C-alpha positions as a LaTeX table, in Angstrom:
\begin{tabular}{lrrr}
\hline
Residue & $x$ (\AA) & $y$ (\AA) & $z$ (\AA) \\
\hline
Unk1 & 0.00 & 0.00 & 0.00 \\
Unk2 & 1.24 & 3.44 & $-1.12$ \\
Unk3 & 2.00 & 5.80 & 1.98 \\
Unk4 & 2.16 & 8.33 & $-0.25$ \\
Unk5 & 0.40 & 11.60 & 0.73 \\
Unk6 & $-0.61$ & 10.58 & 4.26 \\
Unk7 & 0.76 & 12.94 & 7.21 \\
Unk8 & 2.41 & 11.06 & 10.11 \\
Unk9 & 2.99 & 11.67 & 13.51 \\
Unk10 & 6.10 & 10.81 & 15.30 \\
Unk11 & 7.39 & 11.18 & 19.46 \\
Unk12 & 10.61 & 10.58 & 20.08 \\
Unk13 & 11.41 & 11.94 & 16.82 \\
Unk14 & 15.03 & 13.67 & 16.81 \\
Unk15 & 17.21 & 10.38 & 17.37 \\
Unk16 & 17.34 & 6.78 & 17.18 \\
Unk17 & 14.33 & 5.16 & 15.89 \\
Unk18 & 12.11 & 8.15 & 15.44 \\
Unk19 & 14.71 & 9.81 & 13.51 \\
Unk20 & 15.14 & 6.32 & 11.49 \\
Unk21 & 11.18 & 6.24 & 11.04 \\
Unk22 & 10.76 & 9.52 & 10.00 \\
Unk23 & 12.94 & 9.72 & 7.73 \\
Unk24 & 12.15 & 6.36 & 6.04 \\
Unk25 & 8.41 & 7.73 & 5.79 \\
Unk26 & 9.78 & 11.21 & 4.14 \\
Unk27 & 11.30 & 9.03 & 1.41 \\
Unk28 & 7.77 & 7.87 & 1.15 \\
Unk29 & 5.73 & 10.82 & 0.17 \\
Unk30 & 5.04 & 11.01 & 3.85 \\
Unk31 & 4.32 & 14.76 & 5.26 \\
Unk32 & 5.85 & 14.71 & 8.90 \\
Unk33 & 4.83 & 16.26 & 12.45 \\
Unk34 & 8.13 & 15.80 & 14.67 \\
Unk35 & 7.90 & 15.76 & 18.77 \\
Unk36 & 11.18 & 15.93 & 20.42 \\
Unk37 & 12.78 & 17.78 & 23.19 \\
Unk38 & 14.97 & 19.15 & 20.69 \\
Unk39 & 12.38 & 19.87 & 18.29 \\
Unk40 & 14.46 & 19.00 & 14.93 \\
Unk41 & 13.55 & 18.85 & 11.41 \\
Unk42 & 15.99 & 16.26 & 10.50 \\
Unk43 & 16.92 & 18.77 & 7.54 \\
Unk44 & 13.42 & 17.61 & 6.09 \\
Unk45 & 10.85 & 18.96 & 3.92 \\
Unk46 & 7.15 & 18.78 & 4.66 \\
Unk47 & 7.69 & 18.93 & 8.52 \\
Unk48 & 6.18 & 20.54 & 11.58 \\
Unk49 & 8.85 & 19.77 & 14.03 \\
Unk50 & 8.43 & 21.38 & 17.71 \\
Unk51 & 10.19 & 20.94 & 21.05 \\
Unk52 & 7.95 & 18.73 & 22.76 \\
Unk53 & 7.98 & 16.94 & 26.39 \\
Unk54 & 5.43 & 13.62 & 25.67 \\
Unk55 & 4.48 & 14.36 & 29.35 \\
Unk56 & 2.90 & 17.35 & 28.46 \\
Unk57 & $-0.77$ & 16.53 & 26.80 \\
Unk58 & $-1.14$ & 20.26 & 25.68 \\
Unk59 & 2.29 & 20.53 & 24.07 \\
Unk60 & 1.59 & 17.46 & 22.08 \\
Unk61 & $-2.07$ & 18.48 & 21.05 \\
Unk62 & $-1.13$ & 21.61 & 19.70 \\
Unk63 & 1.53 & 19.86 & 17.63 \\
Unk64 & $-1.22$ & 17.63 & 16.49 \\
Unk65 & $-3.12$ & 20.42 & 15.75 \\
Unk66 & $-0.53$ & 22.32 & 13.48 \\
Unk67 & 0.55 & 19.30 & 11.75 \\
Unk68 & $-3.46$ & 18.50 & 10.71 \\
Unk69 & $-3.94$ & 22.08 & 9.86 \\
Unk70 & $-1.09$ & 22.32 & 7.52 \\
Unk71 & $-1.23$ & 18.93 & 5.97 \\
Unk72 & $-4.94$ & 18.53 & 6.16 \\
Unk73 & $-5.63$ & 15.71 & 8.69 \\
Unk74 & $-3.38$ & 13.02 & 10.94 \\
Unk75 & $-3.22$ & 9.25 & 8.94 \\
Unk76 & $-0.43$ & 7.73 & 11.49 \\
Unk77 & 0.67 & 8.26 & 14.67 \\
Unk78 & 4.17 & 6.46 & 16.05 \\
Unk79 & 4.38 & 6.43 & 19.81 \\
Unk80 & 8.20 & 6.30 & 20.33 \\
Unk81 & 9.32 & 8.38 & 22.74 \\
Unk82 & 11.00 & 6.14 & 25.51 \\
Unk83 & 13.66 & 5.96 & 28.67 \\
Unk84 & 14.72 & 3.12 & 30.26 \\
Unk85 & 17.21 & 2.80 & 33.51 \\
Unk86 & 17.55 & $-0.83$ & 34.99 \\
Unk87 & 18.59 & $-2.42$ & 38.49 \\
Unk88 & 17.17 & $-3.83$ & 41.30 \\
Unk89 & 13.96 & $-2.54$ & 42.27 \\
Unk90 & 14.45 & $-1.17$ & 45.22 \\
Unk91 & 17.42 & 0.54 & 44.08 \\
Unk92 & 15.86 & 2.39 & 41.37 \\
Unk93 & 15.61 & 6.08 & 42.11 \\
Unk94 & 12.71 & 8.07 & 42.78 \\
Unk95 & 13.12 & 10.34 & 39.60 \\
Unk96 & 14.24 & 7.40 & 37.22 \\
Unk97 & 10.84 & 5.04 & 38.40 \\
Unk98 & 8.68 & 8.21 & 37.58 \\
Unk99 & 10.34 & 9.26 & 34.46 \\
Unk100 & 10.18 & 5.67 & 33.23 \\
Unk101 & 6.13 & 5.74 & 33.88 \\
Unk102 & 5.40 & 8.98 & 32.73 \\
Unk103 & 7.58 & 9.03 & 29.38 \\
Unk104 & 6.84 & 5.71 & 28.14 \\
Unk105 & 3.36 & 4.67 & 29.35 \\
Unk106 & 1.67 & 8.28 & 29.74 \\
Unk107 & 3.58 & 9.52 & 26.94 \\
Unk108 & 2.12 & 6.45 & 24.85 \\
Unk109 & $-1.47$ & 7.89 & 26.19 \\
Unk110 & $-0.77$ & 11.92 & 25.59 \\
Unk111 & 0.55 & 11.09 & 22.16 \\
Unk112 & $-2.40$ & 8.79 & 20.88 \\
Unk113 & $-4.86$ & 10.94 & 22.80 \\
Unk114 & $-3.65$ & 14.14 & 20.98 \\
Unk115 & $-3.58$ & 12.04 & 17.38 \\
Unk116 & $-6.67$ & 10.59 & 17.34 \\
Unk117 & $-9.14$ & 13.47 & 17.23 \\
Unk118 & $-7.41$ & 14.28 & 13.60 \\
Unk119 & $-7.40$ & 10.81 & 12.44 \\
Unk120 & $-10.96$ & 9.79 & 13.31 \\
Unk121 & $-13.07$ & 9.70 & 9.73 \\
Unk122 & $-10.08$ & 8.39 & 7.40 \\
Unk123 & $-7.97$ & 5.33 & 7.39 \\
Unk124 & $-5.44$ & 5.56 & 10.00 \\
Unk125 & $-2.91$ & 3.25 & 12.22 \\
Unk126 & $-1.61$ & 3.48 & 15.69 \\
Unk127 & 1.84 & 2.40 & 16.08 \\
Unk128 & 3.20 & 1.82 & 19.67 \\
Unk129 & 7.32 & 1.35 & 19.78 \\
Unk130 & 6.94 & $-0.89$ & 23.00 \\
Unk131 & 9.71 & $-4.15$ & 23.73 \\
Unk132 & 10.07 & $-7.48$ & 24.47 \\
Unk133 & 10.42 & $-6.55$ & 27.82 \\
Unk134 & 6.14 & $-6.06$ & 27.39 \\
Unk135 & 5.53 & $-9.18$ & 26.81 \\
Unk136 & 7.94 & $-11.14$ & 29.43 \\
Unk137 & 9.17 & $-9.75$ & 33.06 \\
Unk138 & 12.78 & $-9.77$ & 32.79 \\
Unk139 & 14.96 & $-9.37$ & 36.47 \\
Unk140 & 15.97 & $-6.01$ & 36.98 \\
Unk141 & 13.34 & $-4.26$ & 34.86 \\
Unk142 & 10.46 & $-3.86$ & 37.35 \\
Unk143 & 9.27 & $-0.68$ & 36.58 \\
Unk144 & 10.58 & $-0.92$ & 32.96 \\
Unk145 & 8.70 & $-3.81$ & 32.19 \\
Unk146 & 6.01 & $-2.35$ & 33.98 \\
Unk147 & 5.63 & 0.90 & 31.48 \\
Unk148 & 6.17 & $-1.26$ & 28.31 \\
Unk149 & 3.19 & $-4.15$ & 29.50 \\
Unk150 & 1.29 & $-0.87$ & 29.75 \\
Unk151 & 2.02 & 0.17 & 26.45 \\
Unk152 & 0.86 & $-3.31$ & 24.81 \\
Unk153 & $-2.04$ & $-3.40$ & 26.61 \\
Unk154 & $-3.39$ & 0.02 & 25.36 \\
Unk155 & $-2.86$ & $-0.92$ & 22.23 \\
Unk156 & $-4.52$ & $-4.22$ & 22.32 \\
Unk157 & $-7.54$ & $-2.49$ & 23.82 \\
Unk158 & $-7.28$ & 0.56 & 21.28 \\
Unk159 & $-7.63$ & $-1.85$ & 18.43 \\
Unk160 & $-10.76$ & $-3.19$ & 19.47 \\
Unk161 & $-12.31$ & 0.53 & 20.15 \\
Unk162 & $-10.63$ & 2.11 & 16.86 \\
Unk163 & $-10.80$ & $-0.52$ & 14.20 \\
Unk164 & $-14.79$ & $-0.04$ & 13.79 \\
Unk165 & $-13.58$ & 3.33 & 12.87 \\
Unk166 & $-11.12$ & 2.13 & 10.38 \\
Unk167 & $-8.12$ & 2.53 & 12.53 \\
Unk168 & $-5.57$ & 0.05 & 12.88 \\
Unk169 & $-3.29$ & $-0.15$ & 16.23 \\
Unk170 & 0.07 & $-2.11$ & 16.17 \\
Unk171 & 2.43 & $-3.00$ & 18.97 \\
Unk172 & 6.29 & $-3.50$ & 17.51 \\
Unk173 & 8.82 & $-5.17$ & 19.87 \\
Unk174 & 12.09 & $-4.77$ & 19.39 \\
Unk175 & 15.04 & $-6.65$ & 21.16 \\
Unk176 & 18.39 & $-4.95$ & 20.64 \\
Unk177 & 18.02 & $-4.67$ & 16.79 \\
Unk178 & 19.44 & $-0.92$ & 15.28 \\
Unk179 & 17.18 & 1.75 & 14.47 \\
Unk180 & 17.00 & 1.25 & 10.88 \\
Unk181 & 16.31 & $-2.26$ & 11.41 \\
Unk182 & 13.15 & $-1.29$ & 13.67 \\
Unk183 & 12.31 & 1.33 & 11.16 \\
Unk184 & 12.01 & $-0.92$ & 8.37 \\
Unk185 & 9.54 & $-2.84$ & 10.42 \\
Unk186 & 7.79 & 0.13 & 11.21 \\
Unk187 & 7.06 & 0.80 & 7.66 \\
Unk188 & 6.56 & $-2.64$ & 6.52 \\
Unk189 & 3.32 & $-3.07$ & 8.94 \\
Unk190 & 1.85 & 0.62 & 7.66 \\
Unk191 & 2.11 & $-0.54$ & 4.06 \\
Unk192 & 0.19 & $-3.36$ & 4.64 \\
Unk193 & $-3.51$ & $-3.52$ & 2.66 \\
Unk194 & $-5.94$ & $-2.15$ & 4.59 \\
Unk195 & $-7.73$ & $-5.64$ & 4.62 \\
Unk196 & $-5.95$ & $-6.91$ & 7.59 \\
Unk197 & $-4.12$ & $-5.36$ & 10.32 \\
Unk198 & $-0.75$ & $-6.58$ & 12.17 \\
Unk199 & $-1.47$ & $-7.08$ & 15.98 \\
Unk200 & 1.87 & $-7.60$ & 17.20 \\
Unk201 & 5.28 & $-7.46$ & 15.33 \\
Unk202 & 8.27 & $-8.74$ & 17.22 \\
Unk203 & 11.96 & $-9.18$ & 16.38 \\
Unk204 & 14.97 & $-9.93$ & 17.30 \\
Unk205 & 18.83 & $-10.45$ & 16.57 \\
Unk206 & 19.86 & $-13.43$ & 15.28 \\
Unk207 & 22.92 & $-13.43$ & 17.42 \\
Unk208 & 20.64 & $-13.29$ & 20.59 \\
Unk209 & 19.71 & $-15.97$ & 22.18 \\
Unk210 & 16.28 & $-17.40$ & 21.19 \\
Unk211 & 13.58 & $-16.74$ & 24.58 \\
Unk212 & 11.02 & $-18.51$ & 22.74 \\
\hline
\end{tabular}
C-alpha cells in the first residue's frame, strides 16, 4: 500500500528510531509532524517539528493540531518516545521510576490521545514502539517492564475501540536490533492492505539468544 500523501505523527522523533522512522516515511511521500525535546527537522521537507515533552498533553495536542492544519488531517501516529534505567527494584531512584512511567506509558497515552481526534473519519494506524520486555518480566526491569506491559495493553484495547472506525493499532517489539532495522519494520506493517491489520510485530537479533 502506497504511503504516499498521508501525514504522520512521530514522538521521540530527533534520534534513534524516530529519527530512522521519519525519515524512512519522508522518502515515502510522507508529510511529517516531529515531537522531540529538541524539536528537529531532521533537515526535512514537509515537517512541523516542535520541542515537545510527551508528558505534556497540551504541548503534544497543539503539535497535532498544526501538523493536521497544515497537511490537512493526521493518517499515522508512532508512539516512540521512551527511557529506560535498569537495576534492582528497590534501588531504582525516585526520579528514574517516575520518568520511566510517565515518558513511556503516559507519553504512549498523551501522544495517541492528541492524534486521534485528527485521524478519526479516514484510514489511520496506531503504532506503539513498545519491547520485548512487554511481553515477558525480565529481572531487573520492574518498573521498565512495567511501562512497556502498559504500552501493549493500550494498544490491544485501542484496536478493538478504533478498528470499527477504520483505525488500525500495532504493537512493535524490538530486542536490541538498530534503528533502521526497527524502522524498516515500522514501515513494513503501515504498508500493509488495509484488509488486515498486524497485531503484534516482534523481532529480534539473530545473534541473541532465542527466549522462545
Amino acid at each position: 500500500m502506497s504511503l504516499e500523501g498521508k501525514t504522520a505523527v512521530i514522538t521521540g522523533a530527533s534520534g534513534g528510531i524516530g529519527a530512522a522512522v521519519a525519515r524512512m516515511l519522508h522518502e515515502r511521500g510522507v508529510a511529517l509532524g516531529l515531537a522531540s525535546r529538541r524539536g528537529a527537522d531532521l533537515g526535512l521537507d514537509r515537517v512541523v517539528a516542535r520541542p515537545c515533552d510527551v508528558r505534556d498533553l497540551e504541548a503534544l495536542e497543539a503539535l497535532c493540531a498544526e501538523t493536521a492544519e497544515r497537511f490537512g488531517g493526521i493518517d499515522i501516529v508512532v508512539a516512540n518516545a521512551g527511557v529506560g534505567a535498569y537495576g534492582p527494584f528497590l534501588s531504582l531512584s525516585r526520579e528514574h521510576l517516575d520518568e520511566m512511567l510517565d515518558v513511556n506509558l503516559k507519553g504512549t497515552v498523551y501522544a495517541i490521545r492528541a492524534a486521534l481526534p485528527h485521524m478519526l473519519g479516514r484510514e489511520g494506524d496506531v503504532i506503539t514502539l513498545a519491547s520485548e520486555a512487554g511481553r515477558r518480566g525480565l529481572p531487573n526491569e520492574a518498573v521498565y517492564c512495567a511501562s512497556k506491559f502498559g504500552q501493549v495493553g493500550l494498544t490491544r484495547a485501542l484496536d478493538h475501540e478504533l478498528r470499527e472506525h477504520g483505525i488500525r493499532c500495532t504493537d512493535v517489539l524490538p530486542g536490541m536490533m538498530t534503528a533502521d532495522d526497527v524502522a524498516e519494520v515500522v514501515v513494513f506493517c503501515l504498508e500493509r492492505p488495509r484488509r488486515f491489520r498486524m497485531l503484534e510485530t516482534a523481532l529480534r537479533p539473530m545473534t541473541e539468544a532465542a527466549w522462545g
